Short mmCIF file of N, CA and C and ligand atoms in Angstrom, two decimals:
data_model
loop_
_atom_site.label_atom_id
_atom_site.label_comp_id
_atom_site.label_asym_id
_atom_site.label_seq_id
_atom_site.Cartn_x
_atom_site.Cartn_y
_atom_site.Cartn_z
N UNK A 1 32.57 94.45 82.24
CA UNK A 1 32.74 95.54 83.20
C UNK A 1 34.24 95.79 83.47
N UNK A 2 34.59 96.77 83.48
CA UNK A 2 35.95 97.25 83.48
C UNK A 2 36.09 97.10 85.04
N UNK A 3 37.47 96.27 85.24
CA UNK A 3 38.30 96.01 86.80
C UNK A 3 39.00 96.92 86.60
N UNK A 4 39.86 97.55 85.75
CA UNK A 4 41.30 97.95 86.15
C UNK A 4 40.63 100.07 85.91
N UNK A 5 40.91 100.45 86.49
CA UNK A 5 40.68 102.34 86.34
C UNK A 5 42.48 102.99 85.85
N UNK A 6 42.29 103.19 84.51
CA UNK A 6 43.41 104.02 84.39
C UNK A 6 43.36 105.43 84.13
N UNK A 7 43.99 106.18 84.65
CA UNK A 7 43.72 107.66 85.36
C UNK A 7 45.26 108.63 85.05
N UNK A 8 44.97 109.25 84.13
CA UNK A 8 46.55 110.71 84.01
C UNK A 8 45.76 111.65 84.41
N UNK A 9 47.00 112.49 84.64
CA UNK A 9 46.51 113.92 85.20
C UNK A 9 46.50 114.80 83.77
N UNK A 10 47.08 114.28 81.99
CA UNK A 10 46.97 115.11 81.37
C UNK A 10 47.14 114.55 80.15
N UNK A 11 46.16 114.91 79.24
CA UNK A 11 46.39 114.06 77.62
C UNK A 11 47.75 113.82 77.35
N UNK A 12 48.57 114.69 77.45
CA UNK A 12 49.98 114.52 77.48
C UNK A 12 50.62 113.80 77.72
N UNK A 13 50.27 113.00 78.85
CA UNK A 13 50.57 111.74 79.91
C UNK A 13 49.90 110.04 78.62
N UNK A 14 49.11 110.54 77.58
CA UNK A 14 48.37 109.18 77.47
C UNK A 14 49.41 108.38 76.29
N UNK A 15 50.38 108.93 75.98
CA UNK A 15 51.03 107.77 74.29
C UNK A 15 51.82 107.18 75.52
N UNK A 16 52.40 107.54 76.59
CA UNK A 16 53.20 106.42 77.81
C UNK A 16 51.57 105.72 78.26
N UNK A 17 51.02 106.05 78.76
CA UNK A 17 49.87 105.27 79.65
C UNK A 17 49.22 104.34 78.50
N UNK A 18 49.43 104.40 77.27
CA UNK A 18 48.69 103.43 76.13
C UNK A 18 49.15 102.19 76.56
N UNK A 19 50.48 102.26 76.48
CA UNK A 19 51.17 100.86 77.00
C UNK A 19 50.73 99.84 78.34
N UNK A 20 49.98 100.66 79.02
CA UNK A 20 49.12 99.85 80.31
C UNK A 20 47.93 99.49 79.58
N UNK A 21 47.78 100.18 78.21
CA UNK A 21 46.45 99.69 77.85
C UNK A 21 46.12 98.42 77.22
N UNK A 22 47.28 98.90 76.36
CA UNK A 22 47.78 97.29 75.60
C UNK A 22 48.34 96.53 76.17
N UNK A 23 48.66 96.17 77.56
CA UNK A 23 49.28 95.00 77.87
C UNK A 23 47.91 94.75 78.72
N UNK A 24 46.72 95.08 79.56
CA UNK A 24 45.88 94.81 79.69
C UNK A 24 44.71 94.04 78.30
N UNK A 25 45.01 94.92 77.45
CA UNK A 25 43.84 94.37 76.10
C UNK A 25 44.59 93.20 76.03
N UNK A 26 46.02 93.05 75.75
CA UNK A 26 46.44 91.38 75.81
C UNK A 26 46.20 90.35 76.66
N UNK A 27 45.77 90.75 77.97
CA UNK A 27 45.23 90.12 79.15
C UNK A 27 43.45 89.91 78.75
N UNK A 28 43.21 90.37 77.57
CA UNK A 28 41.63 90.32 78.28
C UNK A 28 40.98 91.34 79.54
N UNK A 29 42.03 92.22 79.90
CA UNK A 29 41.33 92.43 81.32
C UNK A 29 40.74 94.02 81.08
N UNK A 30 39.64 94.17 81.19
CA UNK A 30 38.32 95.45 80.89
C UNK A 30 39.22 96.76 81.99
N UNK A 31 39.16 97.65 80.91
CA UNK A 31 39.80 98.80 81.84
C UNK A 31 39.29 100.34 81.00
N UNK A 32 38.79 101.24 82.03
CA UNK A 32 38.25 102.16 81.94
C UNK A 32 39.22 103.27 81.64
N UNK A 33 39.27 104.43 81.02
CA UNK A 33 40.31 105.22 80.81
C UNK A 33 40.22 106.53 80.97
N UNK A 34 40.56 107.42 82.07
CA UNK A 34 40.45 108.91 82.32
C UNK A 34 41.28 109.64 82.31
N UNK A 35 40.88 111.12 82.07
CA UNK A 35 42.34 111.91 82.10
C UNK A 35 41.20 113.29 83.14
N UNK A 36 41.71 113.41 84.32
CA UNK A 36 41.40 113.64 85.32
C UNK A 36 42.83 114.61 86.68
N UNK A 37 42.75 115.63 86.44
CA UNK A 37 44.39 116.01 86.90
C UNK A 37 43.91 116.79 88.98
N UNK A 38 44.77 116.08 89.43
CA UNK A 38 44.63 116.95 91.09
C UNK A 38 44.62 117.99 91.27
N UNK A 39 45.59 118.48 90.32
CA UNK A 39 45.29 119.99 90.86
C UNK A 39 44.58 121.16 89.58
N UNK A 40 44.87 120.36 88.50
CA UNK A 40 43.26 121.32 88.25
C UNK A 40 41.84 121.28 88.16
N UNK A 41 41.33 119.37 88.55
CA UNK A 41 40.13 119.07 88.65
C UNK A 41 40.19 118.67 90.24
N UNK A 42 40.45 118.97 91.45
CA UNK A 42 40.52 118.54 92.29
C UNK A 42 39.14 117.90 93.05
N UNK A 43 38.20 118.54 92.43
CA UNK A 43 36.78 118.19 92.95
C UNK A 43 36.19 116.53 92.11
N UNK A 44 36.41 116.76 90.88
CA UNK A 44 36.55 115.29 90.13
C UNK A 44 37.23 114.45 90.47
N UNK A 45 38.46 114.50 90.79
CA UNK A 45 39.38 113.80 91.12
C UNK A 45 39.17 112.93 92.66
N UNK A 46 38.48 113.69 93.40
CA UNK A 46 38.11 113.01 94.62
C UNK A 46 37.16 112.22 94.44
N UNK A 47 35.83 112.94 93.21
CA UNK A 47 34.89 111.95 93.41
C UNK A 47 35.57 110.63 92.43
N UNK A 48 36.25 110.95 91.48
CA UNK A 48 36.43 109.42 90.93
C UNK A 48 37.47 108.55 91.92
N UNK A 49 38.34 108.86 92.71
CA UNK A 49 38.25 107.85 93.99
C UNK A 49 37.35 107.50 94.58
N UNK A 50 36.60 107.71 95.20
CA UNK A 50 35.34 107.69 96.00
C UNK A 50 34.29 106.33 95.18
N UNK A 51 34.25 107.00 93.86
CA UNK A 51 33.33 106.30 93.26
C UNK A 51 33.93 105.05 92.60
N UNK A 52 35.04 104.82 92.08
CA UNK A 52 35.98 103.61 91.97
C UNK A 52 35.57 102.00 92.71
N UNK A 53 35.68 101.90 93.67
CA UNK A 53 35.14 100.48 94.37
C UNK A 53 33.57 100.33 93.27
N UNK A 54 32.53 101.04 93.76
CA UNK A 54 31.64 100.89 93.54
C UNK A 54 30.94 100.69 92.55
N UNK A 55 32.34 100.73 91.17
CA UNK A 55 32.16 101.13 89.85
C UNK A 55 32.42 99.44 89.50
N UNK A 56 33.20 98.53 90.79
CA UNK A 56 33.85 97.10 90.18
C UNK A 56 35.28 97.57 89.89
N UNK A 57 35.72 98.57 90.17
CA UNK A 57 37.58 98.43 89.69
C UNK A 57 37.99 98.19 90.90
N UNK A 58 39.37 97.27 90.64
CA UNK A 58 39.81 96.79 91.69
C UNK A 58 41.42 96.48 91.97
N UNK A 59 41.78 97.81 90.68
CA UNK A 59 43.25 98.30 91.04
C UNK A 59 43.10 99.57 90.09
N UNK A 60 43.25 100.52 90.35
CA UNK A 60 44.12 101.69 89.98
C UNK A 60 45.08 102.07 89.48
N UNK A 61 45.49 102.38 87.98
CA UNK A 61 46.99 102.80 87.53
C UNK A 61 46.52 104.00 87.39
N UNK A 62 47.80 105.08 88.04
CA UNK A 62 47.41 106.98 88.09
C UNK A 62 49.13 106.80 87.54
N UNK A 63 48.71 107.47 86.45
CA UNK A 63 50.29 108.78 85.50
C UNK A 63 50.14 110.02 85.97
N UNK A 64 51.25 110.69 86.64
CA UNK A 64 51.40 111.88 86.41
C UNK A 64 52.81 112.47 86.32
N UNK A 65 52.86 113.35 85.63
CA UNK A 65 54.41 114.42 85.58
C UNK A 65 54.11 115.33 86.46
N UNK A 66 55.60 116.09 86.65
CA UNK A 66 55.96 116.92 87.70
C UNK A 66 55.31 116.98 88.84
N UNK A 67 55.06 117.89 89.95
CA UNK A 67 54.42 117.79 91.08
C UNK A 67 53.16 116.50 91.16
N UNK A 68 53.74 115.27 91.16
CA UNK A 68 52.45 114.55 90.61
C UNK A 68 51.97 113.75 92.16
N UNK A 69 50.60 114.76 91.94
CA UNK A 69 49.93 113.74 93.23
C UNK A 69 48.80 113.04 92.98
N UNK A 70 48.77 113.33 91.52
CA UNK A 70 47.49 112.22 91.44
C UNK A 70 47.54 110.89 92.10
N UNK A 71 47.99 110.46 91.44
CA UNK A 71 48.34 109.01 92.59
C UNK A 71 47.76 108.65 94.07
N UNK A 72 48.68 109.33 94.79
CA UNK A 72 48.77 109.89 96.04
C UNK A 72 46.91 110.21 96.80
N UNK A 73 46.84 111.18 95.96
CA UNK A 73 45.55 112.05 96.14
C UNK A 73 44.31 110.98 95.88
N UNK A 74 44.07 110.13 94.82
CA UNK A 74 43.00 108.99 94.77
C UNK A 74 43.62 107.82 95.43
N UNK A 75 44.59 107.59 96.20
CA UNK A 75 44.88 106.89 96.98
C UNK A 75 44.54 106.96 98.50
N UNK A 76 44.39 108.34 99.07
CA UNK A 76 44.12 108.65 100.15
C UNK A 76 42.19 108.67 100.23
N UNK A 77 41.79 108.57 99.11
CA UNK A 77 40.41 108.41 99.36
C UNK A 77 39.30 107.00 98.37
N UNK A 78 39.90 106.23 98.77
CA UNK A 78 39.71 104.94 98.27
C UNK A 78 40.84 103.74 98.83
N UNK A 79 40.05 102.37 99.26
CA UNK A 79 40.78 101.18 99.44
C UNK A 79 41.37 100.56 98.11
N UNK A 80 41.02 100.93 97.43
CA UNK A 80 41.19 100.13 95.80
C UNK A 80 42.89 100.54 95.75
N UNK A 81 43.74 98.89 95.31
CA UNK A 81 45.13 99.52 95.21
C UNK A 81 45.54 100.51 94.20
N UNK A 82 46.48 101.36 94.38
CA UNK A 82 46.67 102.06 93.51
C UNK A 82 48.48 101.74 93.33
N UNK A 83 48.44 101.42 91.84
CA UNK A 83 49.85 101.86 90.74
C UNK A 83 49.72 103.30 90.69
N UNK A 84 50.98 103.62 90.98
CA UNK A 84 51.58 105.19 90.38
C UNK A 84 52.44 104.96 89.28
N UNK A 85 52.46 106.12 87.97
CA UNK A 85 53.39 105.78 86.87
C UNK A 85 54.05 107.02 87.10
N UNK A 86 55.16 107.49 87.59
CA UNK A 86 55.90 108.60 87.57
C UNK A 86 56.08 109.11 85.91
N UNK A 87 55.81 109.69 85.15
CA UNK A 87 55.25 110.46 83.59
C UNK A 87 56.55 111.68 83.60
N UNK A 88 57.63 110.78 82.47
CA UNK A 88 58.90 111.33 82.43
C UNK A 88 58.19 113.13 81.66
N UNK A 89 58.62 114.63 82.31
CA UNK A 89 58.31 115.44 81.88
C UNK A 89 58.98 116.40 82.20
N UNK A 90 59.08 117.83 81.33
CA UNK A 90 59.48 119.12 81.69
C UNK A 90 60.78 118.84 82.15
N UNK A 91 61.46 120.17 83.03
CA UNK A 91 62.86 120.54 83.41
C UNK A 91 63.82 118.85 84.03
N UNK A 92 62.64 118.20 84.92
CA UNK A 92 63.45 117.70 85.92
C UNK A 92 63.00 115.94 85.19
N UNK A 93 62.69 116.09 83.77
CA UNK A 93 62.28 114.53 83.11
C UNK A 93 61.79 113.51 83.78
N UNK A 94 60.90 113.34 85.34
CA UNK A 94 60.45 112.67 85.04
C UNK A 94 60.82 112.13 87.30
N UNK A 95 62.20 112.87 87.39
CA UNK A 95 62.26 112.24 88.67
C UNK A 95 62.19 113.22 89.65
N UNK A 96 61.46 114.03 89.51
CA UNK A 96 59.95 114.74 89.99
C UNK A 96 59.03 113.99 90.27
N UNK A 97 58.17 113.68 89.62
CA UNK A 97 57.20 112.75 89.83
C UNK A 97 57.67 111.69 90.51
N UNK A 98 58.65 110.73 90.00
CA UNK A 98 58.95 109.97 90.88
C UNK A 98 59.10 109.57 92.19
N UNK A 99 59.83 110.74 93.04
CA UNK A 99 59.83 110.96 94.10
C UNK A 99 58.54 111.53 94.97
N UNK A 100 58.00 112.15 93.64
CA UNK A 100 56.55 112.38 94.18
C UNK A 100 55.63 111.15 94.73
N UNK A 101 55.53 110.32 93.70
CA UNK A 101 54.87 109.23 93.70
C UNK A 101 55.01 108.31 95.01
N UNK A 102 56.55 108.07 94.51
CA UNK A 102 57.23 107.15 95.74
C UNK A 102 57.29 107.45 97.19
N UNK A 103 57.38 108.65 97.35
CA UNK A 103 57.41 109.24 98.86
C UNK A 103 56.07 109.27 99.32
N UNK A 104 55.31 108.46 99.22
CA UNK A 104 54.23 108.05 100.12
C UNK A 104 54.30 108.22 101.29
N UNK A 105 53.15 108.94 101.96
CA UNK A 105 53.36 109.34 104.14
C UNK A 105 52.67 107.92 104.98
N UNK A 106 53.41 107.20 105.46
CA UNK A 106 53.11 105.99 106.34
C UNK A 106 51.62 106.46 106.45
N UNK A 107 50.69 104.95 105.84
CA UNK A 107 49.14 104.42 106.01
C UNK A 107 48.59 104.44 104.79
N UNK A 108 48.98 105.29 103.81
CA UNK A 108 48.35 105.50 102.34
C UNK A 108 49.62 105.25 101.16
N UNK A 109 49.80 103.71 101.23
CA UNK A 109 50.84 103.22 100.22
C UNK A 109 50.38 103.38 98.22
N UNK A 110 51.07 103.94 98.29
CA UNK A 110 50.87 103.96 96.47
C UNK A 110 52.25 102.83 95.70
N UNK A 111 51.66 101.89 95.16
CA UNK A 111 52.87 100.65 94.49
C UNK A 111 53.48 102.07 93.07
N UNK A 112 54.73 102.07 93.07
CA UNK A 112 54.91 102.79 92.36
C UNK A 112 56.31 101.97 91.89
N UNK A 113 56.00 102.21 90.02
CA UNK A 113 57.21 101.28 89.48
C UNK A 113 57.72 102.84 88.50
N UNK A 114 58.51 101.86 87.56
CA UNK A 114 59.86 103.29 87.29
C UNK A 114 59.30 104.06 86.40
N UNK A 115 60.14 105.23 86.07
CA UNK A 115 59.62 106.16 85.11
C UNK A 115 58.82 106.15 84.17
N UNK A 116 57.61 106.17 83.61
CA UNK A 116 57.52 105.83 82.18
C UNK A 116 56.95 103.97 82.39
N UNK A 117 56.83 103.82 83.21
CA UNK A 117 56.61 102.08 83.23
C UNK A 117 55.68 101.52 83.87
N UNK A 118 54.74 102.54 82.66
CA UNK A 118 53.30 101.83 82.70
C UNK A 118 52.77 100.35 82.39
N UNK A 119 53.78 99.78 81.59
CA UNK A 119 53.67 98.69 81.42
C UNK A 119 53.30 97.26 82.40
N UNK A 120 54.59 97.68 83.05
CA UNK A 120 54.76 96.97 84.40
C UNK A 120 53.54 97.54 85.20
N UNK A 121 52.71 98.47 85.00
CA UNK A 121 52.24 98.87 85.96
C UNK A 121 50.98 97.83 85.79
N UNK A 122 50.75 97.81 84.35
CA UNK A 122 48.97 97.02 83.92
C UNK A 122 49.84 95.38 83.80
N UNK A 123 50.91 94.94 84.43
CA UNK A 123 51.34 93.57 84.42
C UNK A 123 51.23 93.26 85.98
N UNK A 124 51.34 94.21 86.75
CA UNK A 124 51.39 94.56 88.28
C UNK A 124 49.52 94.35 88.80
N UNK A 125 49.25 95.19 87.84
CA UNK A 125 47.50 95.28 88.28
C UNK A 125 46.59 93.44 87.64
N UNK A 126 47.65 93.09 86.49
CA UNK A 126 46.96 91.98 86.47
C UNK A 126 47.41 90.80 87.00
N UNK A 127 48.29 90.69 87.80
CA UNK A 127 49.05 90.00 88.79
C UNK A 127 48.02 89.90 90.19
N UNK A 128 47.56 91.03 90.40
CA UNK A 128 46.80 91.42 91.32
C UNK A 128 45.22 90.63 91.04
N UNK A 129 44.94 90.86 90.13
CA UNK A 129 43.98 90.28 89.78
C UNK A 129 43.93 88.78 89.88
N UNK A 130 44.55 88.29 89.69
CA UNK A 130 45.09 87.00 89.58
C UNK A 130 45.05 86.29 90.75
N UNK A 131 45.35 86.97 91.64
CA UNK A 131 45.07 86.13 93.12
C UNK A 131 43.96 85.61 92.91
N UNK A 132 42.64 86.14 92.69
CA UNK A 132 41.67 85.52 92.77
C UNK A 132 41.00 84.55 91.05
N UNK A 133 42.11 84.59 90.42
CA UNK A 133 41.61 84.21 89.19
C UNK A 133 42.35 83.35 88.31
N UNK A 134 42.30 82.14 87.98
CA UNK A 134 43.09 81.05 87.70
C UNK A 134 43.26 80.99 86.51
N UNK A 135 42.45 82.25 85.09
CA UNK A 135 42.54 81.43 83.84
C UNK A 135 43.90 83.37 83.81
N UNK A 136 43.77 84.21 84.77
CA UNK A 136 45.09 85.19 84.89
C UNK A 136 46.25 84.67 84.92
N UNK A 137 46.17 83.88 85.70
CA UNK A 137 47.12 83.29 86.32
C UNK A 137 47.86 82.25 85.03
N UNK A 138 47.36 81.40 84.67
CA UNK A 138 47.86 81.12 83.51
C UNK A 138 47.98 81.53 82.27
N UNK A 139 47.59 83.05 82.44
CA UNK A 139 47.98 83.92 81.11
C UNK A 139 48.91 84.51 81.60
N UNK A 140 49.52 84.69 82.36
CA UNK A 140 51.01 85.43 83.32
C UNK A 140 51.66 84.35 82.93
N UNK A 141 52.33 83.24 83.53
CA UNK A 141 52.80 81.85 83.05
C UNK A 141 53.23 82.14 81.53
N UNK A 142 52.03 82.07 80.87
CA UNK A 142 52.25 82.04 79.85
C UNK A 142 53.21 83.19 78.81
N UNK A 143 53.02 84.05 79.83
CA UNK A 143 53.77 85.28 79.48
C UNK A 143 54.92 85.07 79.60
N UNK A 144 55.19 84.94 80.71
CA UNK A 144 56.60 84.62 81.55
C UNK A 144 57.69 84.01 80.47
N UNK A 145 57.02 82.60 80.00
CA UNK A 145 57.66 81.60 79.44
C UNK A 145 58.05 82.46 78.08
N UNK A 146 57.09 83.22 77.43
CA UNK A 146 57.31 83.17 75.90
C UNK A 146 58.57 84.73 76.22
N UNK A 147 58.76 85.54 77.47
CA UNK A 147 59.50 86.37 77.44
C UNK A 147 60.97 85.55 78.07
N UNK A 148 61.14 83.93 78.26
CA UNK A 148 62.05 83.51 78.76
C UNK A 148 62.64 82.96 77.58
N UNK A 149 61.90 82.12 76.36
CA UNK A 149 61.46 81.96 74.96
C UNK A 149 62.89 83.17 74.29
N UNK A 150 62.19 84.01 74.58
CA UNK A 150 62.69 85.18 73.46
C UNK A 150 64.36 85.76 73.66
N UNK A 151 64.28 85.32 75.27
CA UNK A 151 65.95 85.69 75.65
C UNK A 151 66.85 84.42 75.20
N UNK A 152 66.67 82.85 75.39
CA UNK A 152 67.16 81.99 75.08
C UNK A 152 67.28 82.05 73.43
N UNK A 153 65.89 82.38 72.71
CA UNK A 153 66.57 82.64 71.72
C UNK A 153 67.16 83.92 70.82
N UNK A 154 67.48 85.02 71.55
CA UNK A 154 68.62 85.43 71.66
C UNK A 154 70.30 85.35 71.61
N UNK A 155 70.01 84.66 72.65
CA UNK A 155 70.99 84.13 72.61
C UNK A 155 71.97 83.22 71.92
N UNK A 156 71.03 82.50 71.83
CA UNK A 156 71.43 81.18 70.43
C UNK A 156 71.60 81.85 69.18
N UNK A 157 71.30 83.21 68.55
CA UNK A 157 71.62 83.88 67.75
C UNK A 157 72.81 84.55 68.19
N UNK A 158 73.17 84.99 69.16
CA UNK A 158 74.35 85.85 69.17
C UNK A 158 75.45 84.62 69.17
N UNK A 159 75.46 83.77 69.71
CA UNK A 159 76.45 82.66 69.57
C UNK A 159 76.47 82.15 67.91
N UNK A 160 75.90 81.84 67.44
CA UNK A 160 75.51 81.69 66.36
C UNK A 160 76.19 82.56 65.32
N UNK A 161 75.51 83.87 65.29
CA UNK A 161 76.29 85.26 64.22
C UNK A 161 77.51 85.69 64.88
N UNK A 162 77.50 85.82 66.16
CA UNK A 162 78.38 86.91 66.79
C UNK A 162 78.29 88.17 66.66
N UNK A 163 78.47 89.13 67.22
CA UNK A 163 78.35 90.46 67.57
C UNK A 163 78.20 91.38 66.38
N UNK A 164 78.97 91.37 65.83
CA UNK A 164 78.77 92.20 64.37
C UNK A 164 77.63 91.85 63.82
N UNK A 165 77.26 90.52 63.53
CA UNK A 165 76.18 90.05 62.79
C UNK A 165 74.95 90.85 63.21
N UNK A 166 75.37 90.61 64.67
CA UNK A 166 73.55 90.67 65.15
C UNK A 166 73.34 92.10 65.55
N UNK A 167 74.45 92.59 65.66
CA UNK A 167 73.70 94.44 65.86
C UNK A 167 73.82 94.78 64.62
N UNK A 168 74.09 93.94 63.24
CA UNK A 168 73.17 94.49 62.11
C UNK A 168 71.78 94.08 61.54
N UNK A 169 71.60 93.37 62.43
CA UNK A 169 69.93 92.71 62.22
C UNK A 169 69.11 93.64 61.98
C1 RP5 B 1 50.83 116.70 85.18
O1 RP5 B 1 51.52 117.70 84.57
C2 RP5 B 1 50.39 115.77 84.09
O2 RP5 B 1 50.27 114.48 84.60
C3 RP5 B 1 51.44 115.90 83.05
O3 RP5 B 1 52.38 114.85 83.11
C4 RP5 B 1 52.12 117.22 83.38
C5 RP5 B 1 52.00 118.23 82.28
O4 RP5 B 1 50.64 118.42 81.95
P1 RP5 B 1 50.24 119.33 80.69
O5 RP5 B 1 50.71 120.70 81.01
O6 RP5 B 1 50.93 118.72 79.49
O7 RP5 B 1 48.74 119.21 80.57
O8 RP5 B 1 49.73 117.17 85.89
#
């Protein structure tokens, strides 16, 4: 049964939102996938908040570009937390949405991480999960380490080649 509900306001929005998909499929963790927009399905859009808890999801990632209230909008009608992905787009790339996202009105908080960073968003939702779940919890750990892994050895290569070497890798 799918925990996690991931939700754009527009196909357009989904080669960034894949990346919440695949860092969830690396988790193991079951996640449902919609493309569902506020302001031109506004009647859908309420009921799939509404209907969310009841479905077993038990965090929310919403993408949207420009005027983006998806987020916002299935946040105000559902307890289930909601991730916002601000969806870099059009004239103003991306910090439109952002500010959209982020400017949440005191009582209806939307967790909102950076442009385009859906990633963090399905590492955020399975963090969340994790409170209540111990074999998450040591698949985070495990994460942690092999991305601490990868900078140390980094490093030991740039000392190693030196600078020229390694930005011709
Ligand atoms: C938003 O408008 C969507 O989330 C998308 O990022 C943006 C553009 O949508 P399309 O015109 O490409 O469908 O609602």
């Amino acid at each position: 049964m799918a925990t996690v509900g991931i939700i754009m306001g527009s196909d357009s929005d989904l080669s960034v939102m894949k990346e919440a998909v695949d860092v969830l499929k690396e988790f193991q963790v079951e996640c449902e996938i919609t493309i569902c927009s506020a302001h031109r399905l506004p009647v859908q859009t309420a009921e799939y908040a509404a209907g969310a808890a009841g479905r077993g999801i038990q965090v929310i990632i919403a993408g949207a570009g420009g005027a983006a209230h998806l987020p916002g909008v299935i946040a105000a009608s559902t307890l289930v937390p909601v991730i916002g992905v601000p969806i870099q787009s059009g004239a103003l790339a991306g910090v439109d949405a952002l500010y959209a996202i982020v400017q949440m009105p005191r009582g209806i908080p939307v967790a909102t991480v950076a442009i385009n960073g859906s990633a963090n968003a399905a590492l955020l939702a399975v963090q969340i999960l994790a409170v209540r779940d111990d074999n998450l919890k040591s698949a985070l750990r495990a994460y942690r380490d092999r991305m601490a892994q990868s900078v140390l050895e980094k490093d030991k290569k740039l000392k190693q080649v030196g600078v020229d070497a390694y930005l011709l890798k």
